[in-house]
């Protein structure tokens, strides 16, 4: 595919690292991400967790120079609609959810300069590719009202769960419990500093919640559900302290049977998380500060020509259990 020169407010990048997101896997397997009405009707290149090097500038770009290493915010809003004007650019209808909007599993791409973030020397290209999922974790913590001293329950130890863990730890959480159905993910979470972990063995949400409460020593002040499963959401609600928030950061099922009466009488707010809200700038500052080290979360690296193999290995569970993110290197 021929790449046009960058527009006036764009830069052209030599793409270095791109993370494989769960939504990429959904698209690859099903042809859509969330709802069938977003089904693809023609081929689309995937990849949106991206870092690279600036190799060309649009004529109006003054914030970057050729040679700068950058991480990308892939969700570019129109900046004009009501949502954007209200500070809710993550809800801008102009941001493609799954319609044809080619991604970054390629060697070069163009991107608006205002949505490129210059990486300091302490941040690797691979970590720069984790900027987008980390921003989702930061937003999930904001939605769940994570504050210093809070006890936090994270259900699901994949990428979003562990990025939420990093964000919760940075926000000053006093205790963080990670729950998952995978022993290897829990082993990794414990290695990364989780206060405690819980292996979910059944769909009996009340029983699993009782075990979680015992481990935490209390109902969770803040709950972040990252598995995107009905059982995970149910466990989260039953584990939550009265008056608290359960933030659904995982891509929830289209329909679910949830204990809403229990949530109502305990005033537990079940809320959703979509993209990174207004947290991308703060997430970049957090990563650039050197206060968080994302390198241990990278599990495997594949060359660009092996991208299909990387997808297959993820689906088959054949990637290393160490880390949570598979990265594609797009340059030889």
JSON list of N, CA and C in Angstrom, two decimals, residues 168-206:
[
{"chain": "A", "resi": 168, "resn": "UNK", "atom": "N", "xyz": [-2.80, 1.82, 39.60]},
{"chain": "A", "resi": 168, "resn": "UNK", "atom": "CA", "xyz": [-3.29, 1.84, 40.97]},
{"chain": "A", "resi": 168, "resn": "UNK", "atom": "C", "xyz": [-2.14, 1.96, 41.96]},
{"chain": "A", "resi": 169, "resn": "UNK", "atom": "N", "xyz": [-1.06, 1.27, 41.67]},
{"chain": "A", "resi": 169, "resn": "UNK", "atom": "CA", "xyz": [0.12, 1.34, 42.53]},
{"chain": "A", "resi": 169, "resn": "UNK", "atom": "C", "xyz": [0.70, 2.75, 42.51]},
{"chain": "A", "resi": 170, "resn": "UNK", "atom": "N", "xyz": [0.74, 3.36, 41.31]},
{"chain": "A", "resi": 170, "resn": "UNK", "atom": "CA", "xyz": [1.25, 4.73, 41.19]},
{"chain": "A", "resi": 170, "resn": "UNK", "atom": "C", "xyz": [0.34, 5.73, 41.89]},
{"chain": "A", "resi": 171, "resn": "UNK", "atom": "N", "xyz": [-0.97, 5.41, 41.96]},
{"chain": "A", "resi": 171, "resn": "UNK", "atom": "CA", "xyz": [-1.93, 6.31, 42.60]},
{"chain": "A", "resi": 171, "resn": "UNK", "atom": "C", "xyz": [-1.93, 6.19, 44.12]},
{"chain": "A", "resi": 172, "resn": "UNK", "atom": "N", "xyz": [-1.14, 5.25, 44.65]},
{"chain": "A", "resi": 172, "resn": "UNK", "atom": "CA", "xyz": [-1.01, 5.15, 46.10]},
{"chain": "A", "resi": 172, "resn": "UNK", "atom": "C", "xyz": [-1.92, 4.14, 46.77]},
{"chain": "A", "resi": 173, "resn": "UNK", "atom": "N", "xyz": [-2.43, 3.17, 46.00]},
{"chain": "A", "resi": 173, "resn": "UNK", "atom": "CA", "xyz": [-3.27, 2.13, 46.61]},
{"chain": "A", "resi": 173, "resn": "UNK", "atom": "C", "xyz": [-2.48, 1.40, 47.69]},
{"chain": "A", "resi": 174, "resn": "UNK", "atom": "N", "xyz": [-3.14, 1.12, 48.80]},
{"chain": "A", "resi": 174, "resn": "UNK", "atom": "CA", "xyz": [-2.46, 0.45, 49.92]},
{"chain": "A", "resi": 174, "resn": "UNK", "atom": "C", "xyz": [-2.40, -1.05, 49.75]},
{"chain": "A", "resi": 175, "resn": "UNK", "atom": "N", "xyz": [-3.44, -1.61, 49.12]},
{"chain": "A", "resi": 175, "resn": "UNK", "atom": "CA", "xyz": [-3.50, -3.05, 48.87]},
{"chain": "A", "resi": 175, "resn": "UNK", "atom": "C", "xyz": [-4.10, -3.28, 47.48]},
{"chain": "A", "resi": 176, "resn": "UNK", "atom": "N", "xyz": [-3.47, -4.18, 46.74]},
{"chain": "A", "resi": 176, "resn": "UNK", "atom": "CA", "xyz": [-3.99, -4.53, 45.41]},
{"chain": "A", "resi": 176, "resn": "UNK", "atom": "C", "xyz": [-4.06, -6.05, 45.30]},
{"chain": "A", "resi": 177, "resn": "UNK", "atom": "N", "xyz": [-5.27, -6.55, 45.08]},
{"chain": "A", "resi": 177, "resn": "UNK", "atom": "CA", "xyz": [-5.47, -7.98, 44.85]},
{"chain": "A", "resi": 177, "resn": "UNK", "atom": "C", "xyz": [-5.80, -8.19, 43.39]},
{"chain": "A", "resi": 178, "resn": "UNK", "atom": "N", "xyz": [-5.09, -9.12, 42.75]},
{"chain": "A", "resi": 178, "resn": "UNK", "atom": "CA", "xyz": [-5.36, -9.49, 41.36]},
{"chain": "A", "resi": 178, "resn": "UNK", "atom": "C", "xyz": [-5.98, -10.88, 41.36]},
{"chain": "A", "resi": 179, "resn": "UNK", "atom": "N", "xyz": [-7.13, -11.02, 40.70]},
{"chain": "A", "resi": 179, "resn": "UNK", "atom": "CA", "xyz": [-7.82, -12.31, 40.59]},
{"chain": "A", "resi": 179, "resn": "UNK", "atom": "C", "xyz": [-7.89, -12.73, 39.14]},
{"chain": "A", "resi": 180, "resn": "UNK", "atom": "N", "xyz": [-7.70, -14.02, 38.89]},
{"chain": "A", "resi": 180, "resn": "UNK", "atom": "CA", "xyz": [-7.72, -14.52, 37.51]},
{"chain": "A", "resi": 180, "resn": "UNK", "atom": "C", "xyz": [-7.96, -16.03, 37.56]},
{"chain": "A", "resi": 181, "resn": "UNK", "atom": "N", "xyz": [-8.27, -16.62, 36.40]},
{"chain": "A", "resi": 181, "resn": "UNK", "atom": "CA", "xyz": [-8.43, -18.07, 36.30]},
{"chain": "A", "resi": 181, "resn": "UNK", "atom": "C", "xyz": [-7.12, -18.75, 35.91]},
{"chain": "A", "resi": 182, "resn": "UNK", "atom": "N", "xyz": [-6.09, -17.94, 35.64]},
{"chain": "A", "resi": 182, "resn": "UNK", "atom": "CA", "xyz": [-4.79, -18.46, 35.19]},
{"chain": "A", "resi": 182, "resn": "UNK", "atom": "C", "xyz": [-3.75, -18.37, 36.30]},
{"chain": "A", "resi": 183, "resn": "UNK", "atom": "N", "xyz": [-3.20, -19.50, 36.69]},
{"chain": "A", "resi": 183, "resn": "UNK", "atom": "CA", "xyz": [-2.16, -19.50, 37.73]},
{"chain": "A", "resi": 183, "resn": "UNK", "atom": "C", "xyz": [-0.92, -18.76, 37.26]},
{"chain": "A", "resi": 184, "resn": "UNK", "atom": "N", "xyz": [-0.55, -18.89, 35.99]},
{"chain": "A", "resi": 184, "resn": "UNK", "atom": "CA", "xyz": [0.66, -18.23, 35.50]},
{"chain": "A", "resi": 184, "resn": "UNK", "atom": "C", "xyz": [0.52, -16.71, 35.54]},
{"chain": "A", "resi": 185, "resn": "UNK", "atom": "N", "xyz": [-0.67, -16.21, 35.23]},
{"chain": "A", "resi": 185, "resn": "UNK", "atom": "CA", "xyz": [-0.88, -14.76, 35.30]},
{"chain": "A", "resi": 185, "resn": "UNK", "atom": "C", "xyz": [-0.80, -14.27, 36.74]},
{"chain": "A", "resi": 186, "resn": "UNK", "atom": "N", "xyz": [-1.31, -15.06, 37.67]},
{"chain": "A", "resi": 186, "resn": "UNK", "atom": "CA", "xyz": [-1.25, -14.67, 39.08]},
{"chain": "A", "resi": 186, "resn": "UNK", "atom": "C", "xyz": [0.18, -14.73, 39.61]},
{"chain": "A", "resi": 187, "resn": "UNK", "atom": "N", "xyz": [0.94, -15.71, 39.16]},
{"chain": "A", "resi": 187, "resn": "UNK", "atom": "CA", "xyz": [2.35, -15.79, 39.55]},
{"chain": "A", "resi": 187, "resn": "UNK", "atom": "C", "xyz": [3.08, -14.54, 39.09]},
{"chain": "A", "resi": 188, "resn": "UNK", "atom": "N", "xyz": [2.80, -14.12, 37.87]},
{"chain": "A", "resi": 188, "resn": "UNK", "atom": "CA", "xyz": [3.43, -12.91, 37.34]},
{"chain": "A", "resi": 188, "resn": "UNK", "atom": "C", "xyz": [2.97, -11.68, 38.11]},
{"chain": "A", "resi": 189, "resn": "UNK", "atom": "N", "xyz": [1.67, -11.58, 38.41]},
{"chain": "A", "resi": 189, "resn": "UNK", "atom": "CA", "xyz": [1.15, -10.43, 39.16]},
{"chain": "A", "resi": 189, "resn": "UNK", "atom": "C", "xyz": [1.81, -10.33, 40.53]},
{"chain": "A", "resi": 190, "resn": "UNK", "atom": "N", "xyz": [1.98, -11.46, 41.18]},
{"chain": "A", "resi": 190, "resn": "UNK", "atom": "CA", "xyz": [2.65, -11.48, 42.49]},
{"chain": "A", "resi": 190, "resn": "UNK", "atom": "C", "xyz": [4.11, -11.03, 42.36]},
{"chain": "A", "resi": 191, "resn": "UNK", "atom": "N", "xyz": [4.77, -11.48, 41.30]},
{"chain": "A", "resi": 191, "resn": "UNK", "atom": "CA", "xyz": [6.15, -11.08, 41.04]},
{"chain": "A", "resi": 191, "resn": "UNK", "atom": "C", "xyz": [6.26, -9.58, 40.84]},
{"chain": "A", "resi": 192, "resn": "UNK", "atom": "N", "xyz": [5.23, -8.99, 40.22]},
{"chain": "A", "resi": 192, "resn": "UNK", "atom": "CA", "xyz": [5.24, -7.56, 39.95]},
{"chain": "A", "resi": 192, "resn": "UNK", "atom": "C", "xyz": [4.85, -6.72, 41.17]},
{"chain": "A", "resi": 193, "resn": "UNK", "atom": "N", "xyz": [4.46, -7.37, 42.25]},
{"chain": "A", "resi": 193, "resn": "UNK", "atom": "CA", "xyz": [4.21, -6.62, 43.48]},
{"chain": "A", "resi": 193, "resn": "UNK", "atom": "C", "xyz": [2.78, -6.59, 43.97]},
{"chain": "A", "resi": 194, "resn": "UNK", "atom": "N", "xyz": [1.90, -7.42, 43.40]},
{"chain": "A", "resi": 194, "resn": "UNK", "atom": "CA", "xyz": [0.53, -7.47, 43.92]},
{"chain": "A", "resi": 194, "resn": "UNK", "atom": "C", "xyz": [0.56, -7.89, 45.39]},
{"chain": "A", "resi": 195, "resn": "UNK", "atom": "N", "xyz": [-0.27, -7.23, 46.20]},
{"chain": "A", "resi": 195, "resn": "UNK", "atom": "CA", "xyz": [-0.31, -7.55, 47.63]},
{"chain": "A", "resi": 195, "resn": "UNK", "atom": "C", "xyz": [-0.72, -9.00, 47.83]},
{"chain": "A", "resi": 196, "resn": "UNK", "atom": "N", "xyz": [-1.72, -9.43, 47.10]},
{"chain": "A", "resi": 196, "resn": "UNK", "atom": "CA", "xyz": [-2.17, -10.82, 47.15]},
{"chain": "A", "resi": 196, "resn": "UNK", "atom": "C", "xyz": [-2.87, -11.15, 45.85]},
{"chain": "A", "resi": 197, "resn": "UNK", "atom": "N", "xyz": [-3.04, -12.44, 45.58]},
{"chain": "A", "resi": 197, "resn": "UNK", "atom": "CA", "xyz": [-3.69, -12.89, 44.36]},
{"chain": "A", "resi": 197, "resn": "UNK", "atom": "C", "xyz": [-4.72, -13.96, 44.71]},
{"chain": "A", "resi": 198, "resn": "UNK", "atom": "N", "xyz": [-5.67, -14.13, 43.81]},
{"chain": "A", "resi": 198, "resn": "UNK", "atom": "CA", "xyz": [-6.72, -15.14, 44.04]},
{"chain": "A", "resi": 198, "resn": "UNK", "atom": "C", "xyz": [-7.01, -15.88, 42.74]},
{"chain": "A", "resi": 199, "resn": "UNK", "atom": "N", "xyz": [-6.95, -17.22, 42.81]},
{"chain": "A", "resi": 199, "resn": "UNK", "atom": "CA", "xyz": [-7.26, -18.05, 41.66]},
{"chain": "A", "resi": 199, "resn": "UNK", "atom": "C", "xyz": [-8.76, -18.34, 41.65]},
{"chain": "A", "resi": 200, "resn": "UNK", "atom": "N", "xyz": [-9.44, -17.84, 40.64]},
{"chain": "A", "resi": 200, "resn": "UNK", "atom": "CA", "xyz": [-10.88, -18.06, 40.51]},
{"chain": "A", "resi": 200, "resn": "UNK", "atom": "C", "xyz": [-11.10, -19.48, 39.98]},
{"chain": "A", "resi": 201, "resn": "UNK", "atom": "N", "xyz": [-11.83, -20.27, 40.74]},
{"chain": "A", "resi": 201, "resn": "UNK", "atom": "CA", "xyz": [-12.01, -21.68, 40.38]},
{"chain": "A", "resi": 201, "resn": "UNK", "atom": "C", "xyz": [-13.44, -22.02, 39.99]},
{"chain": "A", "resi": 202, "resn": "UNK", "atom": "N", "xyz": [-14.37, -21.11, 40.21]},
{"chain": "A", "resi": 202, "resn": "UNK", "atom": "CA", "xyz": [-15.77, -21.43, 39.90]},
{"chain": "A", "resi": 202, "resn": "UNK", "atom": "C", "xyz": [-16.50, -20.18, 39.44]},
{"chain": "A", "resi": 203, "resn": "UNK", "atom": "N", "xyz": [-17.74, -20.35, 38.99]},
{"chain": "A", "resi": 203, "resn": "UNK", "atom": "CA", "xyz": [-18.59, -19.22, 38.61]},
{"chain": "A", "resi": 203, "resn": "UNK", "atom": "C", "xyz": [-19.55, -18.85, 39.74]},
{"chain": "A", "resi": 204, "resn": "UNK", "atom": "N", "xyz": [-19.31, -19.40, 40.92]},
{"chain": "A", "resi": 204, "resn": "UNK", "atom": "CA", "xyz": [-20.09, -19.04, 42.11]},
{"chain": "A", "resi": 204, "resn": "UNK", "atom": "C", "xyz": [-19.56, -17.70, 42.62]},
{"chain": "A", "resi": 205, "resn": "UNK", "atom": "N", "xyz": [-20.16, -16.63, 42.13]},
{"chain": "A", "resi": 205, "resn": "UNK", "atom": "CA", "xyz": [-19.62, -15.29, 42.39]},
{"chain": "A", "resi": 205, "resn": "UNK", "atom": "C", "xyz": [-19.58, -14.95, 43.87]},
{"chain": "A", "resi": 206, "resn": "UNK", "atom": "N", "xyz": [-20.61, -15.31, 44.61]},
{"chain": "A", "resi": 206, "resn": "UNK", "atom": "CA", "xyz": [-20.65, -14.99, 46.04]},
{"chain": "A", "resi": 206, "resn": "UNK", "atom": "C", "xyz": [-19.53, -15.71, 46.79]}
]
